[in-house]
CSV table of C-alpha atoms and ligand atoms in Angstrom, one decimal:
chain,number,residue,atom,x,y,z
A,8,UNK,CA,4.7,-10.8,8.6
A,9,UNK,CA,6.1,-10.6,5.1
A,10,UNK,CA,6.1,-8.2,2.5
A,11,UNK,CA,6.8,-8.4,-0.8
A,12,UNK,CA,6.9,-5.4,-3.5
A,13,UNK,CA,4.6,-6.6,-6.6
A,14,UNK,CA,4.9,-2.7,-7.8
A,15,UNK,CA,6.1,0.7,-6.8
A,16,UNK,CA,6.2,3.4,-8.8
A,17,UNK,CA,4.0,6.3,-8.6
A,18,UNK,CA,1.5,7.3,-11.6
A,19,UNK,CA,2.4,4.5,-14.2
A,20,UNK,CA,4.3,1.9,-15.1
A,21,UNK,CA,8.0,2.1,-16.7
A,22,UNK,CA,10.6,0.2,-18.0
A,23,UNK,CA,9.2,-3.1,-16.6
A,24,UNK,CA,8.3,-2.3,-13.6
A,25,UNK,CA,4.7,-1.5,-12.2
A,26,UNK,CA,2.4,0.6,-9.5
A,27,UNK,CA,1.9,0.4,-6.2
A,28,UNK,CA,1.1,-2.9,-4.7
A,29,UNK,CA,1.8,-5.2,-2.1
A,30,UNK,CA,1.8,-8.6,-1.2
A,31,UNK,CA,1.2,-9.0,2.9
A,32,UNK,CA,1.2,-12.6,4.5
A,33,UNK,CA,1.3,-13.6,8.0
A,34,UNK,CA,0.8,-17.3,9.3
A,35,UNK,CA,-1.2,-18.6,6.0
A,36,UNK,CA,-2.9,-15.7,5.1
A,37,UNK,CA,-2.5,-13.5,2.1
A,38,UNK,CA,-3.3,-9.8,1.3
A,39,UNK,CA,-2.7,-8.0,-1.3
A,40,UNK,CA,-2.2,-4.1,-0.4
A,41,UNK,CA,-3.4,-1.8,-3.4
A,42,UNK,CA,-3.5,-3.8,-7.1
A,43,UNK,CA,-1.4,-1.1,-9.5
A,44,UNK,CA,-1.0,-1.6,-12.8
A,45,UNK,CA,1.5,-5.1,-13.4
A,46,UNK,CA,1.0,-6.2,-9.8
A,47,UNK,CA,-1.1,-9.5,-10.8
A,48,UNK,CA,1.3,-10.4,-12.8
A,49,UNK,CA,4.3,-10.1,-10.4
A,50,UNK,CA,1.8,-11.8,-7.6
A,51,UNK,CA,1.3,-14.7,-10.0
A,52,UNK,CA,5.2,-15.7,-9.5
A,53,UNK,CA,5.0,-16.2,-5.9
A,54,UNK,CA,1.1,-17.3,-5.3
A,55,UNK,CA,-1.6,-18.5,-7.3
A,56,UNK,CA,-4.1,-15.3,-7.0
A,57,UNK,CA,-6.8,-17.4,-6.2
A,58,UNK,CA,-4.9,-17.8,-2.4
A,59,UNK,CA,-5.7,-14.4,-2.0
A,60,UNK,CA,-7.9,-14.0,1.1
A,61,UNK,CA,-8.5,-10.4,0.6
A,62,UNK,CA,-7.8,-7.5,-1.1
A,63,UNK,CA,-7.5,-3.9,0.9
A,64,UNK,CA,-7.0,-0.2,-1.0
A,65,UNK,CA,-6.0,3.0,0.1
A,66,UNK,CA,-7.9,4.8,-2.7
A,67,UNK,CA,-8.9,4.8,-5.9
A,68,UNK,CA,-6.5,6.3,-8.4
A,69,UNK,CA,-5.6,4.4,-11.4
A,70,UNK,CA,-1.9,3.9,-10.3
A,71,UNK,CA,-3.8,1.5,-6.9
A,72,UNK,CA,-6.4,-0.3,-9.1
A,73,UNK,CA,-5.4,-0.8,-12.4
A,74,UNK,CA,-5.4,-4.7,-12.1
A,75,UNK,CA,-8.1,-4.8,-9.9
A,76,UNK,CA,-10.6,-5.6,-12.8
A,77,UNK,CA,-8.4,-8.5,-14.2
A,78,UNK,CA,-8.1,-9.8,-10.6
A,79,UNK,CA,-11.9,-10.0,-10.7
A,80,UNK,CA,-11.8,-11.8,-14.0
A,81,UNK,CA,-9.2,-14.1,-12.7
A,82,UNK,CA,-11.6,-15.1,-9.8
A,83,UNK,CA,-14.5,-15.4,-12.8
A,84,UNK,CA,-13.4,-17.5,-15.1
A,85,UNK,CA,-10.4,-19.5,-13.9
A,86,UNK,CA,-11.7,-22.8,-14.0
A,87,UNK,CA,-9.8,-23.7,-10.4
A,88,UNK,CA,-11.8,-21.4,-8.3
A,89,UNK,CA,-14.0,-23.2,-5.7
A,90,UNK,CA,-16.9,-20.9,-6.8
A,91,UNK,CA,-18.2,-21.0,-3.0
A,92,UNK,CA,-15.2,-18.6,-2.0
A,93,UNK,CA,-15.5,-14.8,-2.8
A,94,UNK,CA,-12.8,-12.9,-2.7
A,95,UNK,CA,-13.3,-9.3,0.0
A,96,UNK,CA,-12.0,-6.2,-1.5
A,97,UNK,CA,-11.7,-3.5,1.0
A,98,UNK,CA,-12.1,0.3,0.5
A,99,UNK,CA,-13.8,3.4,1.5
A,100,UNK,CA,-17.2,4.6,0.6
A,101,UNK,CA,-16.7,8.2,-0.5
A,102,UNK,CA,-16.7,7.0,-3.8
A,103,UNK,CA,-20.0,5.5,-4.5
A,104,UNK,CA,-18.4,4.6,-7.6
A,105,UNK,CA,-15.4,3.1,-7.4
A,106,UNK,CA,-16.3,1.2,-4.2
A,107,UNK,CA,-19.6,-0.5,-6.0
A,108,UNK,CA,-16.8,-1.7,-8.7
A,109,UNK,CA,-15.3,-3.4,-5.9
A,110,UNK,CA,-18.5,-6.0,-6.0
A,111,UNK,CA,-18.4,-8.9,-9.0
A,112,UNK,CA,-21.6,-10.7,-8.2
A,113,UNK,CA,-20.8,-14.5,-7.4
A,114,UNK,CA,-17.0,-13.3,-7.2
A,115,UNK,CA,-16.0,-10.2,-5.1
A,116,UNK,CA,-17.4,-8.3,-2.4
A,117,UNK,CA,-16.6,-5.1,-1.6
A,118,UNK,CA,-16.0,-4.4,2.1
A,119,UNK,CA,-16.3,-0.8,3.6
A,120,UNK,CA,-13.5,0.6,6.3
A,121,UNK,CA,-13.9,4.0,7.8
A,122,UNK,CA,-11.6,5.8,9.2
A,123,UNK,CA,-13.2,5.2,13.0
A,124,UNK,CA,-12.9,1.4,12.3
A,125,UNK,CA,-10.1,-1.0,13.8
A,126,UNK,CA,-10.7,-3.8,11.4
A,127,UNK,CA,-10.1,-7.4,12.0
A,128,UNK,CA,-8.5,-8.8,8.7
A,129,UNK,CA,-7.2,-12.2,9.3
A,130,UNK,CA,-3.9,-12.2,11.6
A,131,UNK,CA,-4.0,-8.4,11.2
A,132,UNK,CA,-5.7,-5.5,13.6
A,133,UNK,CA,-5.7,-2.2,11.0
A,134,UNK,CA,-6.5,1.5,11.7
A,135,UNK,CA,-6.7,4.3,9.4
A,136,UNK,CA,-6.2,8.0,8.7
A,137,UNK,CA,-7.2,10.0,6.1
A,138,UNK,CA,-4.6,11.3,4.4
A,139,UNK,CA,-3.3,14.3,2.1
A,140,UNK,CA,-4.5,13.9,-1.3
A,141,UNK,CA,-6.9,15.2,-4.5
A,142,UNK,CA,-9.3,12.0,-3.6
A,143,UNK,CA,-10.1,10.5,-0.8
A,144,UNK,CA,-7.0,8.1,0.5
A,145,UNK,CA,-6.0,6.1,3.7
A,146,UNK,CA,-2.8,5.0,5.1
A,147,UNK,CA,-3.2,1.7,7.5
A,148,UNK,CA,-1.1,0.8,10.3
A,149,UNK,CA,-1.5,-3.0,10.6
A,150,UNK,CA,-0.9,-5.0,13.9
A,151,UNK,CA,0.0,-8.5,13.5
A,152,UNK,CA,-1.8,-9.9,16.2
A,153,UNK,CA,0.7,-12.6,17.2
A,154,UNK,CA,3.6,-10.7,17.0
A,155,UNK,CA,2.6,-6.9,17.8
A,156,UNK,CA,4.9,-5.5,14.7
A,157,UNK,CA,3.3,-3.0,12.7
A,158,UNK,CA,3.5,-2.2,9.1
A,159,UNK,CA,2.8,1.2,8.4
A,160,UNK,CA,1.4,2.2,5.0
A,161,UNK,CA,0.8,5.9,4.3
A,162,UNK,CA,-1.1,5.3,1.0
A,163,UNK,CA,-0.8,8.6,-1.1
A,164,UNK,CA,-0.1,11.5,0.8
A,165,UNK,CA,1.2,15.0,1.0
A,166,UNK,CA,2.5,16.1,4.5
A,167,UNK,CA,0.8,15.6,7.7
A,168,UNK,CA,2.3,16.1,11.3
A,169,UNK,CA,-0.3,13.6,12.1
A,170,UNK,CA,1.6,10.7,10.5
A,171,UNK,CA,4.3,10.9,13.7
A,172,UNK,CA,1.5,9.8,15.8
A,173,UNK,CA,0.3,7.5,13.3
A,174,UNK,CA,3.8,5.8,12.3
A,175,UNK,CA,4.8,5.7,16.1
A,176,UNK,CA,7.3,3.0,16.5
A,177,UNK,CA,6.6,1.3,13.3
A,178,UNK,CA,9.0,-1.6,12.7
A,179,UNK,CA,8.6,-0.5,8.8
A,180,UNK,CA,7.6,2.6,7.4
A,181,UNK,CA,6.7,2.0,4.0
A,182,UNK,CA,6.1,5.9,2.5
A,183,UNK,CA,5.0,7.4,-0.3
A,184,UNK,CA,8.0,9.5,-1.8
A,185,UNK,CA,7.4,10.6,-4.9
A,186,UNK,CA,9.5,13.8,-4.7
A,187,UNK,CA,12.6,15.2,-4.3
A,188,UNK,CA,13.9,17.6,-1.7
A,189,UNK,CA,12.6,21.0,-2.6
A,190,UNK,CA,9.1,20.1,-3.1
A,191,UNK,CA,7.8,20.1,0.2
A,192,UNK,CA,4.0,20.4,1.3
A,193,UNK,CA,3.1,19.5,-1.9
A,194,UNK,CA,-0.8,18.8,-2.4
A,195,UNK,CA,-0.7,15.0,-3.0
A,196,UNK,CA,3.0,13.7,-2.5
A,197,UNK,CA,5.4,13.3,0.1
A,198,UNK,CA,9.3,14.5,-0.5
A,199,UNK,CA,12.3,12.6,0.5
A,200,UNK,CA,12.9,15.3,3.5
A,201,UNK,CA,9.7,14.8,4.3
A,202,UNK,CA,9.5,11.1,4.5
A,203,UNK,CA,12.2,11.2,6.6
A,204,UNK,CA,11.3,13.3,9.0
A,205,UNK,CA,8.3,11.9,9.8
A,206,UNK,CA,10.2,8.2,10.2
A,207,UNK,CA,12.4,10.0,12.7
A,208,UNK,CA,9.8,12.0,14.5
A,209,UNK,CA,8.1,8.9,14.9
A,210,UNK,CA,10.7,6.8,15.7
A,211,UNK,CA,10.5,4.0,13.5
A,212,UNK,CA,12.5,1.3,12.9
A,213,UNK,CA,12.9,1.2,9.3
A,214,UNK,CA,12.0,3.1,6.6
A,215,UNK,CA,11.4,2.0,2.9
A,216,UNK,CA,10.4,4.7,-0.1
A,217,UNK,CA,7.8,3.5,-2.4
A,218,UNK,CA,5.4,5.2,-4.8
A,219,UNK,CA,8.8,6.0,-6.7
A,220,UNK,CA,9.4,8.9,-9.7
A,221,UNK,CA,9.9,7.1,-13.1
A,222,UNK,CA,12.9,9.7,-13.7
A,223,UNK,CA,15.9,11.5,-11.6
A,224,UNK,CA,18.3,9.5,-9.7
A,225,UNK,CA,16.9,7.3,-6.8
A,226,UNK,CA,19.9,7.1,-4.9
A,227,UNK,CA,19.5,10.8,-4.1
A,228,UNK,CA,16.3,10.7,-3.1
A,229,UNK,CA,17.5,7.9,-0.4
A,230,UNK,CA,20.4,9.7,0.5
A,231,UNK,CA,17.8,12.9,1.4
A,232,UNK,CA,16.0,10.6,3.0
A,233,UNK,CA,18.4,8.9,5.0
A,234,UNK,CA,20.0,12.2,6.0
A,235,UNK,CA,16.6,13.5,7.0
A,236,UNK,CA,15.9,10.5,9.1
A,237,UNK,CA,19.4,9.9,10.3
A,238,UNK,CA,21.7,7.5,11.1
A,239,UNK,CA,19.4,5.5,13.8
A,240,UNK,CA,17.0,4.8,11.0
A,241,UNK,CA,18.1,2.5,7.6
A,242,UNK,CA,16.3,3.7,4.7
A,243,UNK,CA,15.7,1.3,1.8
A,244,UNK,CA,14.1,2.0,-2.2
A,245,UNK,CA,11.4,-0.4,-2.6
A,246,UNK,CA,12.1,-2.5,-5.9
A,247,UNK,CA,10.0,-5.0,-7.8
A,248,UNK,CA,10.1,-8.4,-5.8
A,249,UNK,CA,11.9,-6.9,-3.0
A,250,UNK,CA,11.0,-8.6,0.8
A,251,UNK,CA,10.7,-7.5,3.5
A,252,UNK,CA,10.3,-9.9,7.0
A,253,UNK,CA,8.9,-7.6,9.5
B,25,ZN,ZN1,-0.5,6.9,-6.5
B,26,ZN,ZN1,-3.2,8.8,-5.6
Protein backbone atom coordinates (compact mmCIF):
# COMPACT_ATOMS: atom_id res chain seq x y z
CA UNK A 1 0.00 0.00 0.00
CA UNK A 2 0.89 3.61 -0.48
CA UNK A 3 0.57 6.60 1.46
CA UNK A 4 0.87 9.85 0.62
CA UNK A 5 0.66 13.06 3.12
CA UNK A 6 -2.11 15.57 1.60
CA UNK A 7 -1.79 17.44 5.18
CA UNK A 8 -0.23 17.20 8.60
CA UNK A 9 -0.35 19.70 10.93
CA UNK A 10 -2.35 19.66 13.96
CA UNK A 11 -5.18 22.47 14.65
CA UNK A 12 -4.82 24.65 11.42
CA UNK A 13 -3.20 25.29 8.53
CA UNK A 14 0.27 27.34 8.22
CA UNK A 15 2.55 28.69 5.97
CA UNK A 16 1.25 26.55 3.04
CA UNK A 17 0.77 23.58 4.41
CA UNK A 18 -2.54 21.93 5.66
CA UNK A 19 -4.31 19.40 8.33
CA UNK A 20 -4.34 16.03 8.75
CA UNK A 21 -5.14 13.92 5.78
CA UNK A 22 -4.16 11.01 3.89
CA UNK A 23 -4.15 9.54 0.77
CA UNK A 24 -4.21 5.43 1.10
CA UNK A 25 -4.16 3.19 -2.21
CA UNK A 26 -3.67 -0.32 -2.56
CA UNK A 27 -4.15 -2.32 -6.00
CA UNK A 28 -6.64 0.43 -7.70
CA UNK A 29 -8.32 1.61 -4.85
CA UNK A 30 -8.16 4.95 -3.24
CA UNK A 31 -8.96 6.21 0.32
CA UNK A 32 -8.62 9.16 1.62
CA UNK A 33 -7.81 9.01 5.54
CA UNK A 34 -9.32 12.28 7.40
CA UNK A 35 -10.04 15.50 4.84
CA UNK A 36 -8.16 18.57 6.94
CA UNK A 37 -8.22 21.76 5.89
CA UNK A 38 -6.02 22.01 2.19
CA UNK A 39 -6.10 18.26 1.75
CA UNK A 40 -8.46 18.41 -1.56
CA UNK A 41 -6.43 20.54 -2.96
CA UNK A 42 -3.04 18.58 -2.43
CA UNK A 43 -5.20 15.24 -3.50
CA UNK A 44 -6.14 17.03 -6.70
CA UNK A 45 -2.29 16.87 -7.87
CA UNK A 46 -2.03 13.22 -7.71
CA UNK A 47 -5.82 11.99 -8.43
CA UNK A 48 -8.88 13.34 -9.73
CA UNK A 49 -11.14 13.27 -6.38
CA UNK A 50 -13.82 11.74 -8.13
CA UNK A 51 -11.35 8.26 -8.00
CA UNK A 52 -12.01 8.37 -4.55
CA UNK A 53 -13.69 5.10 -3.53
CA UNK A 54 -14.19 6.20 -0.06
CA UNK A 55 -13.60 8.47 2.53
CA UNK A 56 -12.88 7.11 6.34
CA UNK A 57 -12.49 9.66 9.65
CA UNK A 58 -11.16 9.32 12.86
CA UNK A 59 -13.38 12.14 14.39
CA UNK A 60 -14.77 15.17 13.90
CA UNK A 61 -12.67 18.16 14.76
CA UNK A 62 -12.31 20.84 12.32
CA UNK A 63 -8.51 20.21 11.74
CA UNK A 64 -10.01 16.20 10.08
CA UNK A 65 -13.04 17.65 8.16
CA UNK A 66 -12.54 20.90 7.01
CA UNK A 67 -12.65 19.98 3.30
CA UNK A 68 -14.97 17.47 3.74
CA UNK A 69 -17.92 19.77 2.58
CA UNK A 70 -16.06 20.99 -0.61
CA UNK A 71 -15.34 17.23 -1.34
CA UNK A 72 -19.08 16.81 -1.25
CA UNK A 73 -19.57 19.78 -3.57
CA UNK A 74 -16.90 18.42 -5.81
CA UNK A 75 -18.96 15.08 -6.17
CA UNK A 76 -22.26 17.60 -6.79
CA UNK A 77 -21.60 19.63 -9.26
CA UNK A 78 -18.57 18.50 -11.29
CA UNK A 79 -20.03 17.81 -14.42
CA UNK A 80 -17.68 14.36 -14.86
CA UNK A 81 -19.18 12.46 -12.10
CA UNK A 82 -21.10 9.36 -13.24
CA UNK A 83 -24.07 10.43 -10.97
CA UNK A 84 -24.83 6.52 -10.29
CA UNK A 85 -21.62 6.37 -8.08
CA UNK A 86 -21.81 7.83 -4.43
CA UNK A 87 -18.99 8.41 -2.74
CA UNK A 88 -19.02 6.27 1.30
CA UNK A 89 -17.74 8.50 4.01
CA UNK A 90 -16.97 6.56 7.05
CA UNK A 91 -17.31 7.65 10.72
CA UNK A 92 -18.65 6.98 14.05
CA UNK A 93 -22.09 7.64 15.39
CA UNK A 94 -21.61 9.39 18.72
CA UNK A 95 -22.10 12.45 16.92
CA UNK A 96 -25.57 12.48 15.62
CA UNK A 97 -24.39 15.51 14.02
CA UNK A 98 -21.55 15.45 12.38
CA UNK A 99 -22.03 11.88 11.19
CA UNK A 100 -25.59 12.92 9.37
CA UNK A 101 -23.29 15.73 7.61
CA UNK A 102 -21.54 12.81 6.29
CA UNK A 103 -24.77 12.14 3.95
CA UNK A 104 -25.23 14.49 0.52
CA UNK A 105 -28.41 12.99 -0.82
CA UNK A 106 -27.69 11.69 -4.47
CA UNK A 107 -23.82 12.20 -3.62
CA UNK A 108 -22.36 10.79 -0.28
CA UNK A 109 -23.31 8.28 2.22
CA UNK A 110 -22.31 8.19 5.40
CA UNK A 111 -21.16 4.73 6.69
CA UNK A 112 -21.09 3.93 10.46
CA UNK A 113 -17.85 1.91 12.10
CA UNK A 114 -17.89 0.93 15.70
CA UNK A 115 -15.35 0.23 17.59
CA UNK A 116 -16.43 -3.79 17.72
CA UNK A 117 -16.36 -3.76 13.88
CA UNK A 118 -13.47 -5.24 11.53
CA UNK A 119 -14.54 -3.51 8.46
CA UNK A 120 -14.07 -4.67 5.00
CA UNK A 121 -12.99 -1.43 2.91
CA UNK A 122 -11.76 -2.53 -0.43
CA UNK A 123 -8.21 -4.26 -0.24
CA UNK A 124 -8.22 -3.21 3.42
CA UNK A 125 -9.41 -5.26 6.82
CA UNK A 126 -9.63 -2.23 9.63
CA UNK A 127 -10.16 -2.31 13.42
CA UNK A 128 -10.47 0.42 15.79
CA UNK A 129 -9.89 1.77 19.24
CA UNK A 130 -11.23 4.54 20.85
CA UNK A 131 -8.78 6.78 21.73
CA UNK A 132 -7.72 9.73 24.20
CA UNK A 133 -9.39 12.78 23.25
CA UNK A 134 -12.17 15.80 24.22
CA UNK A 135 -14.52 14.06 21.41
CA UNK A 136 -15.03 10.93 20.40
CA UNK A 137 -11.87 9.68 18.11
CA UNK A 138 -10.52 6.31 16.59
CA UNK A 139 -7.22 5.18 15.46
CA UNK A 140 -7.45 2.21 12.67
CA UNK A 141 -5.04 -0.34 12.10
CA UNK A 142 -5.54 -1.40 8.44
CA UNK A 143 -4.59 -4.88 7.03
CA UNK A 144 -3.89 -5.02 3.41
CA UNK A 145 -5.39 -8.07 2.61
CA UNK A 146 -2.88 -9.20 -0.01
CA UNK A 147 0.04 -8.29 1.56
CA UNK A 148 -0.67 -8.58 5.51
CA UNK A 149 1.22 -5.06 6.25
CA UNK A 150 -0.52 -2.84 8.45
CA UNK A 151 -0.75 0.89 8.66
CA UNK A 152 -1.43 2.08 11.92
CA UNK A 153 -3.16 5.38 12.44
CA UNK A 154 -3.68 6.65 16.02
CA UNK A 155 -6.09 9.47 14.97
CA UNK A 156 -5.98 12.18 17.85
CA UNK A 157 -4.81 10.93 20.98
CA UNK A 158 -3.36 11.45 24.35
CA UNK A 159 -1.51 8.45 25.92
CA UNK A 160 -2.85 5.02 26.11
CA UNK A 161 -0.79 1.71 27.05
CA UNK A 162 -3.34 0.17 25.00
CA UNK A 163 -1.86 1.51 21.66
CA UNK A 164 1.27 -1.21 22.24
CA UNK A 165 -1.28 -3.81 21.71
CA UNK A 166 -2.91 -1.93 19.08
CA UNK A 167 0.41 -0.84 17.03
CA UNK A 168 1.83 -4.47 17.45
CA UNK A 169 4.30 -4.98 14.76
CA UNK A 170 3.04 -2.20 12.55
CA UNK A 171 5.23 -1.80 9.45
CA UNK A 172 4.34 2.10 9.86
CA UNK A 173 3.24 3.87 12.84
CA UNK A 174 1.92 6.96 11.73
CA UNK A 175 1.30 9.05 15.27
CA UNK A 176 -0.16 11.95 16.37
CA UNK A 177 2.74 14.12 18.00
CA UNK A 178 1.75 17.30 18.61
CA UNK A 179 4.01 17.89 21.60
CA UNK A 180 7.17 18.14 22.85
CA UNK A 181 8.97 16.27 25.60
CA UNK A 182 7.68 17.50 28.81
CA UNK A 183 4.11 17.43 28.17
CA UNK A 184 3.27 14.02 28.73
CA UNK A 185 -0.26 12.53 29.50
CA UNK A 186 -1.72 15.38 28.13
CA UNK A 187 -5.64 15.15 27.66
CA UNK A 188 -5.83 15.17 23.79
CA UNK A 189 -2.14 14.89 22.35
CA UNK A 190 0.56 12.63 22.19
CA UNK A 191 4.45 13.93 23.05
CA UNK A 192 7.39 13.01 21.16
CA UNK A 193 8.60 10.65 24.25
CA UNK A 194 5.45 9.35 24.16
CA UNK A 195 5.16 8.47 20.49
CA UNK A 196 8.15 6.76 20.76
CA UNK A 197 7.62 4.71 23.32
CA UNK A 198 4.72 3.28 22.32
CA UNK A 199 6.49 2.48 18.61
CA UNK A 200 9.13 0.66 20.57
CA UNK A 201 6.90 -1.06 23.08
CA UNK A 202 5.09 -2.23 20.20
CA UNK A 203 7.69 -3.12 18.06
CA UNK A 204 7.05 -1.40 14.95
CA UNK A 205 8.85 -1.10 12.09
CA UNK A 206 8.77 2.50 11.37
CA UNK A 207 7.50 5.31 12.80
CA UNK A 208 6.37 8.68 11.20
CA UNK A 209 5.07 11.95 13.44
CA UNK A 210 2.17 13.69 12.03
CA UNK A 211 -0.50 15.95 13.46
CA UNK A 212 2.64 18.37 13.73
CA UNK A 213 2.96 21.94 15.96
CA UNK A 214 2.90 24.99 13.66
CA UNK A 215 5.92 26.38 15.90
CA UNK A 216 9.30 25.10 17.76
CA UNK A 217 11.81 23.15 15.91
CA UNK A 218 10.67 19.76 14.35
CA UNK A 219 13.92 18.29 14.29
CA UNK A 220 13.85 18.14 18.06
CA UNK A 221 10.76 16.71 18.37
CA UNK A 222 12.28 13.71 16.02
CA UNK A 223 15.34 13.51 17.75
CA UNK A 224 13.04 12.92 21.21
CA UNK A 225 11.30 10.72 19.35
CA UNK A 226 13.95 8.77 17.86
CA UNK A 227 15.77 8.51 21.14
CA UNK A 228 12.63 7.34 22.80
CA UNK A 229 12.07 4.69 20.29
CA UNK A 230 15.70 3.85 19.67
CA UNK A 231 17.95 2.99 17.22
CA UNK A 232 15.97 -0.36 15.91
CA UNK A 233 13.16 2.00 14.94
CA UNK A 234 13.71 5.06 11.95
CA UNK A 235 11.56 7.80 12.81
CA UNK A 236 10.48 10.19 9.96
CA UNK A 237 8.35 13.94 10.11
CA UNK A 238 5.46 13.66 7.93
CA UNK A 239 5.67 16.53 5.24
CA UNK A 240 3.21 17.74 2.62
CA UNK A 241 3.40 15.16 -0.42
CA UNK A 242 5.64 12.96 1.37
CA UNK A 243 5.19 8.82 0.44
CA UNK A 244 5.37 6.31 1.96
CA UNK A 245 5.33 2.46 0.21
CA UNK A 246 4.37 0.27 3.06
ZN1 LIG B 1 -6.45 17.16 15.27
ZN1 LIG C 1 -8.90 16.27 17.44
Amino acid sequence: MKLTVLGYLGAYPYDGDGTTGFLLQSGEFNLLLDAGSGTLLQLQKYLDPLALDAVILSHYHHDHIADLGVLQYDWQLNPQRNQEKILPIHGHTEDSFHFNDLTLAGVSQGQPYYETDELNLGPFLVTFMKTIHPVPCYAMRFVEKSSGKVLVFTGDSGYLEKFNDFAKDADLFLADTYLFKGNERHKAHFTSLEAGEIAKAAEVKRLVLTHLPQFGDLKLLQAEAQAAAGPQIPVELAATGKIFDI
